Coordinates of C-alpha atoms in Angstrom, one line a residue:
Chain A
M1 CA -19.2 -14.2 3.8
A2 CA -18.8 -10.7 2.1
I3 CA -17.6 -7.6 4.1
L4 CA -19.1 -4.1 3.2
V5 CA -16.6 -1.6 4.3
V6 CA -17.1 2.3 4.0
G7 CA -14.4 4.7 4.7
S8 CA -11.6 6.7 3.4
V9 CA -9.6 5.6 0.3
A10 CA -6.6 8.4 0.4
F11 CA -3.2 9.3 -0.1
D12 CA -0.7 10.0 2.8
S13 CA 2.3 12.0 3.0
L14 CA 4.4 10.4 5.9
E15 CA 7.4 11.1 7.9
T16 CA 8.7 8.5 10.3
P17 CA 12.2 7.7 12.0
S18 CA 12.8 5.4 9.0
G19 CA 12.2 8.0 6.1
K20 CA 9.6 10.0 4.3
R21 CA 7.2 9.1 1.8
E22 CA 5.1 11.6 -0.5
R23 CA 1.3 10.7 -1.5
V24 CA 1.5 6.8 -1.1
L25 CA -2.0 5.1 -1.0
G26 CA -3.8 4.9 2.3
G27 CA -6.9 5.4 3.8
A28 CA -8.9 3.5 6.5
A29 CA -10.9 1.5 3.9
T30 CA -7.7 0.7 1.9
H31 CA -5.9 -0.9 5.0
F32 CA -9.0 -2.6 6.1
A33 CA -9.8 -4.1 2.9
L34 CA -6.1 -5.3 2.2
A35 CA -6.2 -7.0 5.6
A36 CA -9.6 -8.4 5.5
S37 CA -8.9 -9.7 1.9
F38 CA -7.0 -12.5 3.3
F39 CA -9.9 -14.1 4.9
T40 CA -13.0 -13.0 3.0
D41 CA -14.5 -11.2 0.2
V42 CA -14.3 -7.6 0.7
R43 CA -16.4 -4.6 -0.9
V44 CA -15.5 -1.1 -0.6
V45 CA -17.6 2.1 -0.4
G46 CA -15.7 5.4 -0.8
V47 CA -14.8 8.2 -3.0
V48 CA -11.6 9.1 -4.7
G49 CA -10.7 12.2 -7.2
E50 CA -8.5 12.2 -10.5
D51 CA -5.2 11.5 -8.9
F52 CA -6.5 8.0 -8.1
L53 CA -5.0 6.2 -11.0
P54 CA -5.5 2.6 -12.4
E55 CA -2.2 1.3 -10.4
H56 CA -4.0 2.4 -7.1
E57 CA -7.1 0.4 -8.2
A58 CA -5.1 -2.5 -9.2
V59 CA -3.5 -2.6 -5.4
L60 CA -7.3 -3.6 -4.4
T61 CA -8.5 -5.4 -7.2
S62 CA -5.3 -7.7 -7.3
K63 CA -6.5 -8.9 -4.1
G64 CA -9.9 -9.7 -5.2
I65 CA -11.3 -6.6 -3.4
D66 CA -14.6 -5.2 -5.2
T67 CA -14.2 -1.4 -5.8
T68 CA -17.5 -1.0 -7.5
G69 CA -18.4 1.3 -4.8
I70 CA -15.5 3.4 -5.2
E71 CA -17.2 6.6 -6.5
R72 CA -14.9 9.0 -8.7
A73 CA -15.4 12.7 -8.2
P74 CA -13.7 15.7 -10.0
G75 CA -10.7 17.0 -8.1
L76 CA -8.2 15.4 -5.5
S77 CA -8.6 12.5 -3.2
F78 CA -8.4 12.8 0.6
H79 CA -4.9 13.6 1.6
W80 CA -3.3 13.3 5.2
T81 CA 0.1 14.4 5.9
G82 CA 1.6 13.1 9.3
S83 CA 4.6 12.9 11.1
Y84 CA 5.7 10.0 13.8
V85 CA 9.1 11.5 14.1
K86 CA 8.6 12.8 17.8
D87 CA 6.8 9.7 18.8
L88 CA 6.0 6.5 16.8
N89 CA 3.2 5.8 18.7
A90 CA 1.1 9.0 18.3
A91 CA 0.8 10.5 14.8
D92 CA 1.3 14.3 14.5
T93 CA -1.1 15.5 11.8
L94 CA 0.3 18.2 9.6
A95 CA -2.1 18.7 7.1
T96 CA -5.7 17.1 6.2
D97 CA -7.0 17.8 3.0
L98 CA -10.5 16.4 2.8
N99 CA -11.0 17.3 -1.1
V100 CA -13.4 15.1 -2.8
F101 CA -14.0 13.4 0.6
A102 CA -15.7 16.7 1.9
E103 CA -19.0 16.0 -0.1
F104 CA -18.8 12.4 0.3
A105 CA -22.4 10.9 0.3
P106 CA -22.1 6.9 0.5
K107 CA -24.1 5.2 -2.1
I108 CA -24.3 1.2 -1.9
P109 CA -24.2 -0.4 -5.1
E110 CA -26.9 -3.0 -5.6
S111 CA -24.3 -5.6 -6.0
Y112 CA -23.4 -4.9 -2.5
K113 CA -26.7 -5.2 -1.0
D114 CA -26.3 -8.9 0.1
S115 CA -23.2 -8.3 2.0
E116 CA -23.7 -10.0 5.4
F117 CA -21.0 -7.9 7.2
L118 CA -20.7 -4.4 7.4
F119 CA -17.5 -2.4 8.8
L120 CA -17.9 1.6 9.3
A121 CA -14.5 2.6 9.3
N122 CA -13.5 6.1 10.7
I123 CA -15.9 8.8 9.1
D124 CA -18.3 11.2 10.2
P125 CA -20.9 9.5 12.2
V126 CA -23.5 10.9 10.2
L127 CA -22.5 9.0 7.1
Q128 CA -21.9 5.8 9.4
L129 CA -25.4 5.8 10.5
Q130 CA -26.6 6.6 6.8
V131 CA -24.9 3.7 5.4
R132 CA -25.9 1.7 8.4
K133 CA -29.8 2.4 7.5
Q134 CA -29.1 1.4 3.8
M135 CA -27.9 -2.0 5.0
P136 CA -30.5 -3.0 7.7
N137 CA -30.4 -6.8 7.2
V138 CA -26.6 -7.4 7.7
K139 CA -25.7 -10.1 10.2
M140 CA -23.0 -8.1 12.1
V141 CA -21.9 -4.4 12.3
A142 CA -18.5 -3.3 13.6
G143 CA -17.0 0.1 13.4
D144 CA -14.1 2.7 14.4
T145 CA -14.1 6.2 15.5
M146 CA -11.7 8.8 16.5
N147 CA -11.0 11.4 19.2
Y148 CA -12.1 14.3 16.7
W149 CA -15.6 12.9 16.6
I150 CA -15.9 12.0 20.3
A151 CA -15.0 15.3 21.1
A152 CA -16.7 17.5 18.6
H153 CA -19.8 15.2 17.2
K154 CA -20.5 13.2 20.2
E155 CA -24.3 13.5 19.8
N156 CA -24.0 12.1 16.3
L157 CA -21.9 9.3 17.4
L158 CA -23.8 7.9 20.2
P159 CA -26.7 6.7 17.9
V160 CA -23.8 4.8 15.6
L161 CA -22.6 3.2 19.0
K162 CA -26.1 1.6 19.4
E163 CA -25.9 -0.2 16.0
L164 CA -22.5 -1.9 16.7
D165 CA -21.8 -5.6 17.5
V166 CA -18.2 -4.6 17.8
L167 CA -16.7 -1.1 18.4
L168 CA -12.9 -0.6 17.9
I169 CA -11.0 2.2 19.4
N170 CA -7.7 2.8 21.0
D171 CA -7.3 3.4 25.0
N172 CA -7.3 7.2 24.5
E173 CA -10.5 7.3 22.7
A174 CA -11.9 5.0 25.2
R175 CA -10.9 7.1 27.9
M176 CA -12.5 10.2 26.2
L177 CA -15.7 8.5 25.4
S178 CA -15.9 7.2 29.2
G179 CA -15.6 10.7 30.4
G180 CA -12.0 10.2 31.7
L181 CA -12.1 6.6 32.9
N182 CA -9.2 3.9 32.7
G183 CA -9.0 0.3 31.9
L184 CA -11.8 -1.7 32.9
R185 CA -14.0 0.9 34.2
A186 CA -13.8 3.0 30.9
A187 CA -14.5 -0.4 28.9
E188 CA -17.8 -1.0 31.2
K189 CA -18.9 2.5 30.9
V190 CA -18.4 2.5 27.0
L191 CA -20.3 -1.0 26.8
T192 CA -23.3 0.8 28.6
M193 CA -23.2 3.1 25.4
G194 CA -24.4 0.5 23.1
P195 CA -21.8 -1.8 21.4
K196 CA -22.3 -5.4 22.3
S197 CA -18.5 -5.8 22.5
L198 CA -15.6 -3.4 22.7
I199 CA -11.9 -3.8 21.6
V200 CA -9.5 -1.3 23.1
K201 CA -6.2 -1.1 21.1
F202 CA -2.9 -0.1 22.9
G203 CA -0.8 0.4 20.1
E204 CA 2.6 -1.8 20.5
H205 CA 1.1 -3.2 23.6
G206 CA -1.5 -5.3 22.0
S207 CA -5.4 -4.9 22.4
A208 CA -8.1 -5.9 24.9
A209 CA -11.8 -7.3 24.2
F210 CA -14.4 -6.4 26.8
Y211 CA -17.6 -8.3 26.4
G212 CA -21.2 -7.5 27.5
E213 CA -24.1 -9.9 28.0
R214 CA -25.1 -9.5 24.4
S215 CA -21.5 -10.3 23.0
F216 CA -22.4 -14.0 22.4
A217 CA -25.6 -16.1 21.6
D218 CA -25.4 -17.6 25.1
G219 CA -26.0 -14.4 26.9
V220 CA -22.9 -15.2 29.2
K221 CA -20.9 -12.2 30.2
R222 CA -17.3 -13.1 29.9
R223 CA -13.8 -11.9 31.1
P224 CA -12.0 -9.5 29.0
F225 CA -9.3 -11.1 26.5
R226 CA -5.9 -9.9 25.6
A227 CA -3.7 -10.1 22.5
H228 CA -0.2 -9.1 22.2
T229 CA 1.1 -7.6 19.1
V230 CA 4.0 -9.5 17.3
L231 CA 7.6 -8.0 18.5
L232 CA 9.1 -6.5 15.5
D233 CA 12.8 -5.4 14.7
E234 CA 11.7 -2.1 13.4
V235 CA 8.3 -0.1 13.0
V236 CA 8.8 1.7 9.7
D237 CA 5.4 3.3 9.4
P238 CA 2.4 3.0 12.2
T239 CA -0.2 4.4 9.8
G240 CA -3.0 2.0 9.1
A241 CA -2.1 -0.3 11.9
G242 CA -5.4 -0.2 13.6
D243 CA -7.4 -0.5 10.4
S244 CA -5.3 -3.4 9.6
F245 CA -5.9 -4.9 13.0
A246 CA -9.6 -4.3 12.3
G247 CA -9.6 -6.0 8.9
G248 CA -7.7 -9.0 10.3
F249 CA -10.2 -9.3 13.1
Y250 CA -13.3 -8.7 11.2
G251 CA -12.4 -10.6 8.1
Y252 CA -11.4 -13.7 10.2
I253 CA -14.9 -13.6 11.8
A254 CA -16.6 -13.1 8.3
S255 CA -15.1 -16.3 7.3
Q256 CA -16.6 -18.4 10.3
K257 CA -19.9 -19.9 10.4
E258 CA -20.6 -18.0 13.9
L259 CA -19.3 -15.7 16.4
T260 CA -18.3 -18.0 19.2
P261 CA -15.8 -16.6 21.9
E262 CA -13.3 -18.9 20.5
V263 CA -13.7 -17.2 17.0
F264 CA -13.6 -13.8 18.7
R265 CA -10.2 -14.6 20.5
T266 CA -9.0 -15.9 17.3
A267 CA -10.0 -13.1 15.5
M268 CA -8.0 -10.8 17.9
F269 CA -4.9 -12.7 17.1
Y270 CA -5.5 -12.2 13.5
G271 CA -6.0 -8.6 13.9
S272 CA -2.5 -8.6 15.8
V273 CA -1.0 -10.3 12.9
M274 CA -2.4 -8.1 10.3
G275 CA -1.4 -4.9 12.0
S276 CA 2.2 -6.3 12.3
F277 CA 2.5 -6.4 8.7
A278 CA 0.9 -3.2 8.0
V279 CA 3.7 -1.3 10.0
E280 CA 6.7 -3.0 8.4
K281 CA 6.9 -1.0 5.5
F282 CA 5.4 2.5 4.4
G283 CA 1.7 2.6 3.3
T284 CA 0.2 -0.5 1.8
E285 CA 3.6 -2.1 0.6
R286 CA 3.8 -4.7 3.1
L287 CA 0.0 -5.8 2.9
Q288 CA 0.4 -5.8 -0.8
N289 CA 3.2 -8.5 -0.8
T290 CA 2.3 -10.6 2.3
T291 CA 1.3 -14.2 1.5
R292 CA -1.2 -16.3 3.3
E293 CA 1.5 -18.6 4.5
E294 CA 3.1 -15.6 6.3
V295 CA 0.1 -14.8 7.9
D296 CA -0.3 -18.3 9.1
E297 CA 3.1 -18.4 10.4
R298 CA 2.8 -15.2 12.3
F299 CA -0.2 -16.2 13.9
E300 CA 1.8 -19.4 15.3
Q301 CA 4.3 -17.3 16.2
L302 CA 1.7 -14.9 18.3
R303 CA 0.5 -18.3 19.9
E304 CA 3.8 -19.2 20.8
I305 CA 4.9 -16.0 22.6
S306 CA 1.7 -15.8 24.6
H307 CA 0.7 -19.4 25.5
L308 CA 2.3 -21.5 28.5
Chain B
M1 CA 14.8 -24.3 47.6
A2 CA 15.6 -21.2 49.4
I3 CA 16.1 -17.8 47.9
L4 CA 18.3 -15.0 49.4
V5 CA 17.5 -11.6 48.5
V6 CA 19.5 -8.5 49.3
G7 CA 17.7 -5.2 48.9
S8 CA 16.1 -2.5 51.0
V9 CA 13.6 -2.9 53.8
A10 CA 12.2 0.7 54.1
F11 CA 9.4 2.9 54.8
D12 CA 7.5 4.7 52.2
S13 CA 5.3 7.7 52.1
L14 CA 3.0 7.7 49.1
E15 CA 0.3 9.8 47.3
T16 CA -1.5 8.2 44.6
P17 CA -4.9 9.1 43.3
S18 CA -6.5 6.8 45.6
G19 CA -5.0 8.8 48.7
K20 CA -2.0 9.1 50.9
R21 CA -0.4 7.0 53.3
E22 CA 2.7 7.9 55.7
R23 CA 5.7 5.6 56.4
V24 CA 4.1 2.4 55.5
L25 CA 6.3 -0.8 55.3
G26 CA 7.9 -1.1 51.7
G27 CA 11.2 -1.3 50.2
A28 CA 12.4 -3.8 47.3
A29 CA 13.6 -6.8 49.4
T30 CA 10.2 -6.6 51.4
H31 CA 7.9 -6.9 48.5
F32 CA 9.9 -9.6 46.7
A33 CA 10.3 -11.6 49.8
L34 CA 6.3 -11.4 50.5
A35 CA 5.6 -12.3 46.7
A36 CA 8.3 -15.0 46.7
S37 CA 7.1 -16.6 50.2
F38 CA 4.0 -17.9 48.3
F39 CA 6.4 -20.6 46.5
T40 CA 9.7 -21.3 48.4
D41 CA 11.6 -20.2 51.5
V42 CA 12.9 -16.5 51.4
R43 CA 15.9 -15.2 53.4
V44 CA 16.4 -11.6 53.4
V45 CA 19.8 -9.3 53.9
G46 CA 19.3 -5.7 54.7
V47 CA 19.3 -3.2 57.1
V48 CA 16.8 -1.2 59.3
G49 CA 16.7 1.4 61.8
E50 CA 15.4 1.8 65.3
D51 CA 12.1 2.6 63.7
F52 CA 11.5 -1.1 62.5
L53 CA 9.3 -2.5 65.3
P54 CA 8.5 -6.1 65.8
E55 CA 5.2 -5.4 64.3
H56 CA 7.0 -4.7 60.9
E57 CA 9.2 -7.8 61.3
A58 CA 6.0 -9.8 62.0
V59 CA 4.9 -8.9 58.5
L60 CA 7.7 -11.0 57.1
T61 CA 8.2 -13.6 59.8
S62 CA 4.3 -14.5 59.8
K63 CA 4.7 -15.5 56.2
G64 CA 7.9 -17.9 57.0
I65 CA 10.6 -15.2 55.7
D66 CA 13.8 -15.5 57.5
T67 CA 15.0 -12.3 59.0
T68 CA 18.2 -13.3 60.6
G69 CA 19.8 -11.3 58.0
I70 CA 18.2 -7.9 58.6
E71 CA 20.8 -5.9 60.5
R72 CA 19.8 -3.5 63.3
A73 CA 21.6 0.0 62.8
P74 CA 21.6 3.1 65.0
G75 CA 19.1 5.9 63.3
L76 CA 15.9 5.7 60.8
S77 CA 15.3 3.2 58.1
F78 CA 15.5 4.2 54.6
H79 CA 12.8 6.2 53.8
W80 CA 11.1 7.2 50.5
T81 CA 8.7 9.5 49.7
G82 CA 6.9 9.4 46.3
S83 CA 3.7 10.5 44.3
Y84 CA 1.9 8.9 41.4
V85 CA -0.7 11.7 41.4
K86 CA 0.3 12.9 37.9
D87 CA 1.0 9.3 36.4
L88 CA 0.1 6.1 37.9
N89 CA 2.8 4.6 35.8
A90 CA 5.5 6.9 36.8
A91 CA 6.7 7.5 40.2
D92 CA 7.5 11.2 41.0
T93 CA 10.2 11.1 44.1
L94 CA 9.8 13.8 46.5
A95 CA 12.5 12.6 49.0
T96 CA 14.8 9.8 49.4
D97 CA 16.1 9.6 52.7
L98 CA 19.0 6.7 52.9
N99 CA 19.4 6.8 56.7
V100 CA 21.0 3.5 58.0
F101 CA 21.1 2.4 54.3
A102 CA 23.9 5.0 53.5
E103 CA 26.3 2.6 55.2
F104 CA 24.8 -0.7 54.4
A105 CA 27.5 -3.2 54.1
P106 CA 25.8 -6.8 53.3
K107 CA 26.9 -9.5 55.7
I108 CA 25.5 -13.2 55.0
P109 CA 24.6 -15.0 57.9
E110 CA 26.0 -18.6 57.9
S111 CA 22.5 -20.1 58.2
Y112 CA 21.9 -18.4 54.7
K113 CA 25.0 -19.7 53.0
D114 CA 23.1 -22.9 51.5
S115 CA 20.6 -20.7 49.7
E116 CA 20.6 -22.1 46.0
F117 CA 19.1 -18.9 44.4
L118 CA 20.3 -15.4 44.8
F119 CA 18.2 -12.3 44.2
L120 CA 20.1 -9.0 43.9
A121 CA 17.3 -6.5 44.5
N122 CA 17.7 -3.0 43.2
I123 CA 20.7 -1.4 45.4
D124 CA 24.3 0.0 44.6
P125 CA 25.8 -2.4 41.9
V126 CA 28.8 -2.6 44.1
L127 CA 27.1 -4.1 46.9
Q128 CA 25.4 -6.4 44.5
L129 CA 28.7 -7.7 43.4
Q130 CA 30.0 -8.1 46.9
V131 CA 27.0 -10.2 47.8
R132 CA 27.3 -12.2 44.4
K133 CA 31.1 -12.9 45.6
Q134 CA 30.0 -14.3 49.0
M135 CA 27.5 -16.8 47.5
P136 CA 29.9 -18.1 44.7
N137 CA 27.7 -21.6 44.7
V138 CA 24.3 -20.8 44.2
K139 CA 22.5 -22.3 41.4
M140 CA 21.0 -19.2 39.9
V141 CA 21.3 -15.3 40.2
A142 CA 18.7 -12.7 39.3
G143 CA 18.8 -9.2 39.8
D144 CA 17.2 -5.8 39.2
T145 CA 18.6 -2.3 38.8
M146 CA 17.4 1.3 38.0
N147 CA 17.9 4.4 36.0
Y148 CA 20.2 5.9 38.6
W149 CA 22.7 3.1 38.6
I150 CA 22.6 3.0 34.6
A151 CA 23.1 6.7 34.1
A152 CA 25.7 7.4 36.9
H153 CA 27.3 3.9 37.9
K154 CA 27.3 2.1 34.6
E155 CA 31.0 1.1 35.2
N156 CA 29.9 -0.7 38.3
L157 CA 26.8 -2.1 36.9
L158 CA 28.4 -3.8 33.9
P159 CA 30.2 -6.5 36.1
V160 CA 26.9 -7.3 37.9
L161 CA 25.2 -8.0 34.5
K162 CA 27.8 -10.6 33.8
E163 CA 26.8 -12.3 36.9
L164 CA 23.1 -12.8 36.1
D165 CA 21.0 -15.5 34.9
V166 CA 18.1 -13.3 34.7
L167 CA 18.0 -9.3 34.8
L168 CA 14.6 -7.7 35.4
I169 CA 14.3 -4.0 34.3
N170 CA 11.6 -2.0 32.6
D171 CA 11.4 -0.7 29.4
N172 CA 13.0 3.0 30.1
E173 CA 15.8 1.0 31.8
A174 CA 16.3 -1.4 28.8
R175 CA 16.2 1.6 26.5
M176 CA 18.8 3.5 28.6
L177 CA 21.0 0.4 29.0
S178 CA 21.1 -0.3 25.3
G179 CA 22.1 3.1 24.6
G180 CA 18.6 4.5 23.2
L181 CA 17.2 1.3 21.3
N182 CA 13.7 -0.1 21.6
G183 CA 11.8 -3.3 21.7
L184 CA 13.8 -6.4 20.2
R185 CA 16.8 -4.5 19.3
A186 CA 17.4 -3.1 23.0
A187 CA 16.7 -6.5 24.2
E188 CA 19.4 -8.1 22.1
K189 CA 21.6 -5.3 22.9
V190 CA 21.3 -5.9 26.6
L191 CA 21.8 -9.8 26.4
T192 CA 25.1 -9.0 24.8
M193 CA 26.1 -7.2 28.1
G194 CA 26.0 -10.4 30.0
P195 CA 22.6 -11.6 31.3
K196 CA 21.5 -15.0 30.1
S197 CA 17.9 -14.0 30.1
L198 CA 16.1 -10.6 30.2
I199 CA 13.0 -9.6 31.3
V200 CA 11.6 -6.2 30.3
K201 CA 8.5 -5.0 32.4
F202 CA 6.0 -2.5 30.8
G203 CA 3.9 -1.6 33.8
E204 CA 0.3 -2.3 33.1
H205 CA 0.9 -3.4 29.6
G206 CA 2.8 -6.5 31.1
S207 CA 6.2 -7.8 30.3
A208 CA 8.3 -9.8 27.9
A209 CA 11.4 -12.4 28.2
F210 CA 14.1 -12.2 25.8
Y211 CA 16.3 -15.1 25.8
G212 CA 19.9 -15.8 24.5
E213 CA 21.6 -19.2 23.6
R214 CA 22.4 -19.7 27.2
S215 CA 19.1 -19.2 28.7
F216 CA 18.2 -23.1 28.9
A217 CA 20.4 -26.3 29.0
D218 CA 19.9 -27.0 25.4
G219 CA 21.7 -24.0 24.1
V220 CA 18.7 -23.1 21.9
K221 CA 17.9 -19.5 21.7
R222 CA 14.1 -19.0 21.7
R223 CA 11.6 -16.4 20.5
P224 CA 10.5 -13.7 23.4
F225 CA 7.7 -14.6 25.6
R226 CA 5.1 -12.1 26.5
A227 CA 2.7 -12.0 29.5
H228 CA -0.1 -9.6 30.2
T229 CA -1.0 -8.1 33.5
V230 CA -4.2 -8.9 35.0
L231 CA -6.9 -6.1 34.5
L232 CA -7.8 -4.4 37.8
D233 CA -10.7 -2.2 38.7
E234 CA -8.5 0.2 40.1
V235 CA -4.6 0.6 40.7
V236 CA -4.2 2.1 44.5
D237 CA -0.6 1.9 44.9
P238 CA 2.0 0.7 42.0
T239 CA 5.0 0.8 44.5
G240 CA 6.4 -2.6 44.7
A241 CA 4.7 -3.8 41.6
G242 CA 8.1 -4.8 39.9
D243 CA 9.5 -6.4 42.9
S244 CA 6.4 -8.2 43.6
F245 CA 6.6 -9.6 39.9
A246 CA 10.2 -10.5 40.3
G247 CA 9.2 -12.2 43.5
G248 CA 6.4 -14.4 42.1
F249 CA 8.6 -15.1 39.1
Y250 CA 11.7 -16.2 41.0
G251 CA 9.8 -17.8 43.9
Y252 CA 8.2 -20.1 41.2
I253 CA 11.5 -20.9 39.7
A254 CA 13.1 -21.6 43.1
S255 CA 10.1 -24.1 43.7
Q256 CA 10.6 -26.1 40.5
K257 CA 13.5 -28.9 39.8
E258 CA 15.0 -27.2 36.9
L259 CA 14.7 -24.2 34.5
T260 CA 13.0 -25.3 31.4
P261 CA 11.2 -22.9 28.9
E262 CA 7.8 -24.0 30.3
V263 CA 8.9 -23.1 33.7
F264 CA 10.2 -19.7 32.8
R265 CA 6.8 -18.9 30.8
T266 CA 4.8 -20.0 34.1
A267 CA 7.1 -18.0 36.3
M268 CA 6.3 -15.0 34.1
F269 CA 2.5 -15.6 34.8
Y270 CA 3.1 -15.8 38.5
G271 CA 5.2 -12.7 38.3
S272 CA 2.1 -11.0 36.7
V273 CA -0.1 -12.4 39.4
M274 CA 1.9 -11.2 42.3
G275 CA 2.4 -7.8 40.9
S276 CA -1.3 -7.6 40.4
F277 CA -1.9 -8.1 44.0
A278 CA 0.8 -5.8 45.2
V279 CA -1.0 -2.8 43.6
E280 CA -4.4 -3.5 44.8
K281 CA -3.9 -1.7 48.2
F282 CA -1.3 0.7 49.5
G283 CA 2.2 -0.7 50.8
T284 CA 2.2 -4.5 51.6
E285 CA -1.5 -4.6 52.9
R286 CA -2.7 -6.7 50.1
L287 CA 0.2 -9.0 49.6
Q288 CA -0.1 -9.9 53.5
N289 CA -3.6 -10.6 53.1
T290 CA -3.3 -12.8 49.9
T291 CA -4.0 -16.5 50.0
R292 CA -2.6 -19.1 48.0
E293 CA -5.9 -20.0 46.7
E294 CA -6.4 -16.5 45.2
V295 CA -3.1 -16.7 43.6
D296 CA -4.0 -20.0 41.7
E297 CA -7.4 -18.5 40.8
R298 CA -5.5 -15.3 39.4
F299 CA -3.3 -17.6 37.5
E300 CA -6.0 -19.4 35.8
Q301 CA -7.6 -15.9 35.1
L302 CA -4.4 -14.8 33.3
R303 CA -4.3 -17.9 31.3
E304 CA -8.0 -17.5 30.4
I305 CA -7.6 -13.9 29.0
S306 CA -4.5 -14.8 27.0
H307 CA -4.8 -18.2 25.7
L308 CA -7.0 -19.1 22.4

């Protein structure tokens, strides 16, 4: 079933220990959509500028991703400049040029209205809520956010959290959102804020799912689940790892009949798998050139390295 | 089958976010022996001072641990003072009083000579090698080390590595030992230095096993294996977590007929389990009061949170 994702479609200028790249295609919605496209239909809502060329659109459309909802605006696309030279696990933002994104008001095409899964990628929570309200009948809503919105726009973020079936954040964001707690305690606190389930990502150290009573249809609260990452020879560019995790995770869920605990766990593994591809090359290069066979192979690898 | 462990039996003065404790029983051999005692017979070689009282010895003997090889010397026992107030994942050493440990020359009691498993806990590699030479016929040798020996005594450490079936170190030590490499590359480099297998511990983020061609009898090199830690409400005192991991890991292996890949993986889980108990209270308190039923229960929990 189709996923509607709203978020940034952007250009990234990156420096990592492996090298430098100028203005490669990026953005949360782009990484999410590419990763999810291995599992289900994906429809993107976003805005780009005049620098978004047919070759960029083809990266998405060649994977069957619906770009009807990507609005064209005069000016330049959102452009992020970051460095991972000091620490591969923590991006150092050198510049954020919002450009056309500054005036973004998401509009949902008619043809997207029957989407059953909604993903609110990391954007202004005011916009996340607007999109949610335009899609009242979706079966499931998942979303991401970041430290900036937690620190400076918490009053706008809180109503979004109440709308979410699954919130995906990293461990630092979980700590911020919980008011300084760690681990299990942070997760339990965040669950009281609205999301039915919570995924906390630990970068190279994998991820954990935390459940509430409302996570599954039977109303039974379950123990957390943990997924490793795939061990890689080299991480070339961590940009988009979290969005690709979300795409693999949510794409797999959207491809299944219902959300059982087993589907959730398997989705976590597919999230790890897609995140592992994302970081092997700069930008979207590796996700563009990944095959479904490679996805399945790496899934089996993840099972092998984690199961007794 | 019996494990002979050589290492420190000591007193620790600790400060953590959960509180302060003065001179609680600790030391690598103590934590290792307590954790391993759930699985097999354990014999300790070490040295203590006049402050080591019958009540301290009883902590070990009450678990069936053989203390024949703990030598009494005039003076005080090794005493470590550390703080985890700034960072639960990194001990800040405030004082290291070697005391009787400064002149430690390990002597193996006759009654220990038939031990089939040898564990060289983190001590001067010169002593590790001396002990290894006194036990030439053991079936298996595993060992630990730390940043200090890697940085300042590498020439003494290198011959020890060649003696090891399994080296257990943390990720920072793996980076140092490999000359600054990370992840898989660091592990492959360390494996070329001698150990047949390598376990890298990532604190709260679990551990990874890296295998070489000589890890198992069939000569087949396998993919790494990863084990999570048990998610805890609170980490009270991380001291001894790594030694308790080693005790659970090696104790389980010593209780099995042969070292198969499945035994190795299961041992990693038991290592995580014993490490998780160690950190729940100060010093050895939680390990002293753990039951075998709790160990099995937590093992099942670890399977549940990591298996599809």
